[in-house]
Amino acid sequence: MKKKKWLMVVSLLIAVVIAISLVTFTGKRPYKDLKTSDIVSATVLLGPPDKTVEIVEIKEFVALLKDVVIYNADDSYMDYAGQTVTFTLEMADGTTEKITVCNPFVIINGTGYKTKYEPCERLAHYANELLSRYE
């Protein structure tokens, strides 16, 4: 009888560890359901060089946002230096979204998260391409 209880406890602990690992390491995609029609307008501020560009092709931008993966909230992004790219989205529902890319972090409406590197890097690259296109 004790063996069965011990086996159940160990099995439960393993299940909890696996569940926590899946949540921690798989992350979530906060913009996976975003549609082009959800955004009325969007701009991007690149710093440096402290220039703002309007995002004309929203469809391309939304496709990039859908790939962003965030993990746990993490405010250690404040210790990093380098270029930041801040996207400001005016939403159809009247709200404003601010998304700052500072790889390996993304800050969404003031809350920093560790992020998957590649999608975040694509967003930063996209912003720099926009700057060179419209300068």
N, CA, C and O of each residue as an XYZ file, in Angstrom:
540
protein
N       0.822     -1.191      0.000
C       0.000      0.000      0.000
C       0.870      1.260      0.000
O       0.562      2.228     -0.697
N       1.955      1.249      0.781
C       2.843      2.407      0.835
C       3.519      2.637     -0.511
O       3.739      3.777     -0.921
N       3.846      1.536     -1.196
C       4.488      1.657     -2.502
C       3.574      2.363     -3.494
O       4.034      3.193     -4.278
N       2.282      2.042     -3.466
C       1.317      2.670     -4.372
C       1.216      4.176     -4.106
O       1.208      4.984     -5.034
N       1.141      4.536     -2.820
C       1.060      5.962     -2.462
C       2.324      6.689     -2.908
O       2.258      7.781     -3.473
N       3.469      6.074     -2.651
C       4.748      6.687     -3.031
C       4.821      6.858     -4.550
O       5.256      7.900     -5.040
N       4.399      5.847     -5.281
C       4.391      5.899     -6.733
C       3.455      6.988     -7.242
O       3.772      7.678     -8.210
N       2.312      7.143     -6.597
C       1.364      8.206     -6.993
C       1.951      9.590     -6.730
O       1.811     10.488     -7.559
N       2.599      9.767     -5.594
C       3.204     11.053     -5.253
C       4.308     11.403     -6.241
O       4.377     12.533     -6.724
N       5.163     10.448     -6.540
C       6.249     10.672     -7.492
C       5.682     10.989     -8.878
O       6.167     11.894     -9.557
N       4.665     10.251     -9.293
C       4.038     10.495    -10.596
C       3.432     11.896    -10.657
O       3.564     12.587    -11.666
N       2.779     12.308     -9.597
C       2.187     13.645     -9.536
C       3.266     14.721     -9.606
O       3.106     15.716    -10.313
N       4.352     14.528     -8.884
C       5.457     15.498     -8.922
C       6.056     15.591    -10.323
O       6.350     16.688    -10.797
N       6.235     14.476    -10.975
C       6.771     14.478    -12.338
C       5.825     15.217    -13.276
O       6.273     15.992    -14.122
N       4.531     14.987    -13.137
C       3.543     15.675    -13.981
C       3.587     17.182    -13.754
O       3.498     17.955    -14.708
N       3.724     17.603    -12.504
C       3.798     19.040    -12.195
C       5.060     19.645    -12.802
O       4.999     20.722    -13.394
N       6.189     18.979    -12.667
C       7.451     19.472    -13.231
C       7.348     19.592    -14.756
O       7.808     20.576    -15.335
N       6.755     18.604    -15.391
C       6.591     18.648    -16.850
C       5.681     19.803    -17.242
O       5.976     20.523    -18.196
N       4.588     19.990    -16.526
C       3.654     21.089    -16.835
C       4.343     22.447    -16.686
O       4.180     23.315    -17.543
N       5.098     22.638    -15.623
C       5.813     23.905    -15.413
C       6.853     24.102    -16.508
O       7.016     25.212    -17.015
N       7.551     23.045    -16.873
C       8.557     23.143    -17.932
C       7.932     23.527    -19.260
O       8.479     24.352    -19.991
N       6.801     22.939    -19.571
C       6.130     23.269    -20.836
C       5.729     24.731    -20.886
O       5.916     25.393    -21.907
N       5.181     25.240    -19.794
C       4.776     26.641    -19.752
C       5.991     27.549    -19.823
O       5.972     28.557    -20.530
N       7.043     27.204    -19.102
C       8.243     28.041    -19.043
C       9.018     28.030    -20.357
O       9.462     29.084    -20.814
N       9.187     26.872    -20.966
C      10.064     26.768    -22.119
C       9.359     26.881    -23.464
O      10.009     27.171    -24.469
N       8.075     26.663    -23.511
C       7.386     26.795    -24.794
C       6.930     28.222    -25.028
O       6.798     28.646    -26.176
N       6.693     28.956    -23.985
C       6.288     30.336    -24.122
C       4.884     30.478    -24.683
O       4.175     29.496    -24.904
N       4.503     31.735    -24.906
C       3.203     31.994    -25.511
C       3.343     33.088    -26.548
O       4.273     33.893    -26.505
N       2.423     33.106    -27.465
C       2.438     34.070    -28.558
C       1.305     35.067    -28.332
O       0.158     34.778    -28.671
N       1.605     36.232    -27.765
C       0.554     37.178    -27.391
C      -0.211     37.775    -28.581
O      -1.320     38.280    -28.410
N       0.367     37.722    -29.766
C      -0.282     38.330    -30.926
C      -0.702     37.300    -31.972
O      -0.925     37.649    -33.131
N      -0.810     36.042    -31.573
C      -1.115     34.986    -32.538
C      -2.465     35.174    -33.214
O      -2.644     34.726    -34.347
N      -3.423     35.823    -32.554
C      -4.756     36.017    -33.126
C      -4.956     37.412    -33.708
O      -6.064     37.760    -34.116
N      -3.902     38.206    -33.750
C      -4.002     39.574    -34.267
C      -4.335     39.565    -35.756
O      -3.776     38.787    -36.529
N      -5.258     40.447    -36.140
C      -5.621     40.581    -37.549
C      -5.242     41.984    -38.019
O      -5.167     42.921    -37.224
N      -5.010     42.107    -39.293
C      -4.678     43.402    -39.878
C      -5.780     44.418    -39.569
O      -5.491     45.586    -39.309
N      -7.019     43.985    -39.597
C      -8.147     44.888    -39.342
C      -8.205     45.375    -37.894
O      -8.939     46.318    -37.599
N      -7.445     44.751    -36.981
C      -7.407     45.178    -35.577
C      -6.593     46.458    -35.396
O      -6.712     47.133    -34.373
N      -5.764     46.794    -36.391
C      -4.853     47.941    -36.273
C      -5.306     49.059    -37.204
O      -5.468     48.853    -38.407
N      -5.507     50.239    -36.636
C      -5.887     51.414    -37.420
C      -4.648     52.071    -38.011
O      -4.630     52.442    -39.184
N      -3.604     52.212    -37.180
C      -2.338     52.782    -37.650
C      -1.209     52.277    -36.764
O      -1.425     51.821    -35.641
N       0.012     52.374    -37.308
C       1.180     51.909    -36.552
C       2.402     52.727    -36.957
O       2.566     53.109    -38.115
N       3.248     52.982    -35.970
C       4.521     53.661    -36.216
C       5.613     52.883    -35.495
O       5.346     52.045    -34.633
N       6.847     53.186    -35.873
C       7.976     52.581    -35.189
C       9.016     53.662    -34.925
O       9.368     54.435    -35.816
N       9.497     53.705    -33.696
C      10.563     54.621    -33.284
C      11.820     53.799    -33.085
O      11.837     52.853    -32.297
N      12.877     54.165    -33.807
C      14.160     53.476    -33.678
C      15.115     54.374    -32.905
O      15.298     55.543    -33.245
N      15.721     53.813    -31.861
C      16.657     54.602    -31.088
C      17.902     53.783    -30.744
O      17.776     52.729    -30.122
N      19.075     54.224    -31.122
C      19.305     55.270    -32.116
C      18.861     54.808    -33.501
O      18.780     53.606    -33.755
N      18.586     55.709    -34.358
C      18.906     57.131    -34.509
C      17.799     58.081    -34.061
O      17.796     59.240    -34.477
N      16.868     57.637    -33.235
C      15.762     58.466    -32.757
C      14.915     59.009    -33.903
O      14.659     60.210    -33.993
N      14.489     58.108    -34.768
C      13.631     58.467    -35.903
C      12.376     57.605    -35.863
O      12.412     56.429    -35.502
N      11.268     58.227    -36.243
C       9.987     57.530    -36.275
C       9.549     57.362    -37.720
O       9.673     58.274    -38.538
N       9.032     56.174    -38.013
C       8.566     55.851    -39.357
C       7.146     55.300    -39.239
O       6.851     54.515    -38.339
N       6.277     55.712    -40.144
C       4.927     55.153    -40.181
C       4.966     53.800    -40.886
O       5.644     53.639    -41.901
N       4.252     52.855    -40.356
C       4.165     51.527    -40.974
C       2.970     51.552    -41.916
O       1.819     51.631    -41.485
N       3.263     51.483    -43.203
C       2.222     51.561    -44.225
C       1.653     50.174    -44.513
O       0.439     50.007    -44.621
N       2.520     49.195    -44.636
C       2.102     47.827    -44.963
C       1.852     47.057    -43.667
O       2.732     46.352    -43.173
N       0.648     47.199    -43.125
C       0.287     46.587    -41.844
C       0.310     45.052    -41.931
O       0.669     44.381    -40.964
N      -0.067     44.509    -43.076
C      -0.147     43.046    -43.220
C       1.203     42.387    -42.946
O       1.272     41.384    -42.235
N       2.263     42.939    -43.501
C       3.615     42.406    -43.299
C       4.011     42.476    -41.823
O       4.595     41.540    -41.276
N       3.686     43.591    -41.199
C       4.003     43.803    -39.792
C       3.248     42.810    -38.896
O       3.832     42.230    -37.981
N       1.965     42.620    -39.158
C       1.154     41.689    -38.365
C       1.712     40.271    -38.468
O       1.746     39.547    -37.473
N       2.141     39.876    -39.640
C       2.720     38.539    -39.826
C       3.941     38.363    -38.921
O       4.136     37.292    -38.346
N       4.751     39.396    -38.793
C       5.931     39.320    -37.915
C       5.524     39.268    -36.440
O       6.102     38.511    -35.661
N       4.534     40.069    -36.064
C       4.083     40.083    -34.668
C       3.504     38.738    -34.240
O       3.674     38.319    -33.095
N       2.832     38.074    -35.148
C       2.215     36.778    -34.820
C       3.249     35.742    -34.406
O       2.923     34.805    -33.677
N       4.481     35.894    -34.856
C       5.538     34.933    -34.544
C       6.249     35.203    -33.222
O       7.025     34.363    -32.766
N       6.005     36.346    -32.599
C       6.694     36.700    -31.362
C       6.289     35.739    -30.244
O       5.105     35.505    -30.002
N       7.300     35.187    -29.569
C       7.090     34.254    -28.456
C       7.676     34.886    -27.203
O       8.834     35.305    -27.184
N       6.851     34.949    -26.150
C       7.340     35.476    -24.873
C       7.354     34.372    -23.832
O       6.584     33.413    -23.884
N       8.273     34.552    -22.875
C       8.386     33.622    -21.764
C       7.991     34.367    -20.493
O       7.058     35.170    -20.524
N       8.657     34.129    -19.407
C       8.310     34.767    -18.143
C       8.600     36.260    -18.162
O       9.506     36.723    -18.856
N       7.809     37.011    -17.381
C       8.079     38.439    -17.206
C       9.475     38.586    -16.603
O       9.873     37.807    -15.737
N      10.215     39.596    -17.073
C      11.606     39.747    -16.660
C      11.998     41.205    -16.861
O      12.031     41.687    -17.993
N      12.295     41.908    -15.775
C      12.641     43.322    -15.911
C      14.144     43.572    -16.035
O      14.587     44.716    -15.941
N      14.921     42.530    -16.241
C      16.370     42.720    -16.377
C      16.730     43.354    -17.726
O      17.902     43.628    -17.984
N      15.733     43.590    -18.589
C      16.001     44.303    -19.839
C      16.565     45.690    -19.562
O      17.218     46.275    -20.427
N      16.321     46.224    -18.367
C      16.824     47.557    -18.012
C      18.340     47.579    -17.907
O      18.942     48.653    -17.930
N      18.971     46.410    -17.792
C      20.429     46.322    -17.682
C      21.123     46.253    -19.041
O      22.352     46.261    -19.106
N      20.354     46.186    -20.119
C      20.917     46.031    -21.459
C      21.054     47.377    -22.152
O      20.307     48.314    -21.872
N      22.011     47.460    -23.052
C      22.208     48.667    -23.855
C      22.194     48.256    -25.320
O      22.545     47.127    -25.664
N      21.794     49.164    -26.158
C      21.751     48.877    -27.586
C      20.538     49.544    -28.204
O      19.846     50.328    -27.554
N      20.290     49.231    -29.450
C      19.159     49.834    -30.138
C      17.845     49.278    -29.592
O      17.702     48.079    -29.353
N      16.906     50.175    -29.409
C      15.545     49.760    -29.091
C      14.640     50.169    -30.236
O      14.842     51.198    -30.881
N      13.656     49.353    -30.468
C      12.698     49.581    -31.533
C      11.325     49.553    -30.870
O      10.913     48.524    -30.335
N      10.614     50.685    -30.905
C       9.314     50.755    -30.247
C       8.210     50.931    -31.274
O       8.154     51.929    -31.993
N       7.337     49.938    -31.323
C       6.177     49.976    -32.202
C       4.997     50.507    -31.402
O       4.736     50.048    -30.290
N       4.283     51.475    -31.969
C       3.077     51.993    -31.347
C       1.912     51.691    -32.270
O       1.894     52.121    -33.423
N       0.947     50.955    -31.760
C      -0.200     50.536    -32.553
C      -1.456     51.205    -32.020
O      -1.757     51.121    -30.829
N      -2.179     51.862    -32.896
C      -3.498     52.391    -32.557
C      -4.481     51.321    -33.001
O      -4.586     51.006    -34.186
N      -5.192     50.772    -32.042
C      -6.070     49.642    -32.313
C      -7.480     50.106    -32.686
O      -7.901     51.206    -32.327
N      -8.192     49.258    -33.402
C      -9.556     49.569    -33.843
C     -10.500     49.762    -32.662
O     -11.500     50.470    -32.785
N     -10.202     49.151    -31.526
C     -11.060     49.295    -30.351
C     -10.755     50.555    -29.540
O     -11.346     50.770    -28.481
N      -9.821     51.397    -30.039
C      -9.492     52.654    -29.372
C      -8.318     52.581    -28.419
O      -7.903     53.609    -27.884
N      -7.772     51.409    -28.192
C      -6.625     51.274    -27.291
C      -5.316     51.469    -28.061
O      -5.290     51.472    -29.292
N      -4.248     51.629    -27.309
C      -2.913     51.764    -27.878
C      -2.032     50.659    -27.323
O      -2.036     50.399    -26.120
N      -1.275     50.008    -28.201
C      -0.306     48.988    -27.801
C       1.087     49.549    -28.037
O       1.364     50.105    -29.100
N       1.965     49.406    -27.049
C       3.375     49.766    -27.223
C       4.192     48.504    -27.063
O       4.138     47.829    -26.036
N       4.957     48.198    -28.111
C       5.770     46.990    -28.128
C       7.207     47.413    -28.406
O       7.516     47.916    -29.486
N       8.076     47.207    -27.435
C       9.475     47.584    -27.589
C      10.320     46.328    -27.722
O      10.240     45.412    -26.904
N      11.128     46.307    -28.769
C      12.022     45.180    -29.022
C      13.428     45.588    -28.611
O      13.970     46.580    -29.097
N      13.998     44.818    -27.723
C      15.373     45.016    -27.258
C      15.903     43.611    -26.992
O      16.029     43.182    -25.845
N      16.211     42.900    -28.087
C      16.529     41.484    -28.026
C      17.599     41.181    -26.980
O      18.624     41.863    -26.972
N      17.423     40.226    -26.123
C      16.475     39.124    -26.094
C      15.228     39.404    -25.258
O      14.695     38.504    -24.608
N      14.769     40.647    -25.276
C      13.575     41.023    -24.534
C      12.583     41.713    -25.460
O      12.947     42.284    -26.488
N      11.326     41.640    -25.062
C      10.288     42.440    -25.680
C       9.487     43.029    -24.523
O       9.151     42.328    -23.568
N       9.186     44.313    -24.617
C       8.427     44.990    -23.581
C       7.062     45.316    -24.177
O       6.962     46.052    -25.158
N       6.026     44.766    -23.581
C       4.669     44.969    -24.074
C       3.908     45.794    -23.049
O       3.652     45.353    -21.928
N       3.555     47.004    -23.466
C       2.812     47.927    -22.592
C       3.458     48.061    -21.210
O       2.773     48.062    -20.188
N       4.783     48.174    -21.200
C       5.513     48.421    -19.963
C       5.992     47.193    -19.208
O       6.732     47.329    -18.234
N       5.595     46.006    -19.624
C       6.040     44.781    -18.960
C       7.045     44.059    -19.845
O       6.749     43.727    -20.993
N       8.240     43.818    -19.302
C       9.292     43.157    -20.055
C       9.185     41.641    -19.959
O       8.812     41.092    -18.923
N       9.522     40.976    -21.063
C       9.504     39.517    -21.122
C      10.756     39.039    -21.838
O      11.234     39.684    -22.772
N      11.285     37.905    -21.395
C      12.281     37.210    -22.205
C      11.549     36.760    -23.450
O      10.364     36.431    -23.398
N      12.253     36.746    -24.572
C      11.596     36.394    -25.817
C      12.442     35.427    -26.622
O      13.652     35.315    -26.425
N      11.792     34.746    -27.515
C      12.504     33.889    -28.452
C      13.295     34.801    -29.382
O      12.756     35.778    -29.902
N      14.550     34.491    -29.588
C      15.465     35.396    -30.284
C      15.058     35.703    -31.726
O      14.967     36.873    -32.098
N      14.814     34.690    -32.534
C      14.642     34.887    -33.979
C      13.461     35.790    -34.353
O      13.648     36.717    -35.141
N      12.252     35.559    -33.820
C      11.146     36.448    -34.189
C      11.383     37.894    -33.765
O      11.006     38.829    -34.471
N      12.002     38.063    -32.621
C      12.292     39.408    -32.128
C      13.336     40.080    -33.025
O      13.236     41.272    -33.318
N      14.316     39.322    -33.448
C      15.350     39.849    -34.340
C      14.743     40.246    -35.691
O      15.134     41.257    -36.274
N      13.795     39.456    -36.182
C      13.124     39.792    -37.446
C      12.367     41.108    -37.327
O      12.350     41.896    -38.272
N      11.742     41.357    -36.180
C      11.040     42.628    -35.970
C      12.014     43.801    -35.978
O      11.732     44.831    -36.589
N      13.146     43.659    -35.313
C      14.152     44.720    -35.290
C      14.693     44.967    -36.703
O      14.868     46.112    -37.118
N      14.950     43.894    -37.422
C      15.444     44.013    -38.800
C      14.399     44.704    -39.686
O      14.738     45.564    -40.499
N      13.152     44.329    -39.526
C      12.040     44.939    -40.264
C      11.996     46.446    -40.011
O      11.847     47.227    -40.951
N      12.123     46.857    -38.755
C      12.088     48.276    -38.412
C      13.237     49.028    -39.076
O      13.045     50.131    -39.587
N      14.415     48.442    -39.071
C      15.560     49.086    -39.711
C      15.403     49.146    -41.220
O      15.837     50.112    -41.846
N      14.789     48.131    -41.814
C      14.488     48.154    -43.251
C      13.510     49.282    -43.570
O      13.676     49.987    -44.565
N      12.495     49.452    -42.727
C      11.523     50.532    -42.933
C      12.228     51.884    -42.928
O      11.961     52.739    -43.772
N      13.111     52.061    -41.989
C      13.847     53.317    -41.893
C      14.622     53.584    -43.173
O      14.601     54.701    -43.690
N      15.302     52.573    -43.684
C      16.086     52.783    -44.899
C      15.197     52.973    -46.138
O      15.586     53.678    -47.068
N      14.014     52.355    -46.159
C      13.080     52.530    -47.274
C      12.525     53.937    -47.372
O      12.384     54.485    -48.465
N      12.211     54.516    -46.225
C      11.491     55.797    -46.216
C      12.339     56.999    -45.856
O      11.810     58.092    -45.652
N      13.636     56.815    -45.774
C      14.524     57.964    -45.486
C      14.874     58.711    -46.747
O      15.607     59.699    -46.697
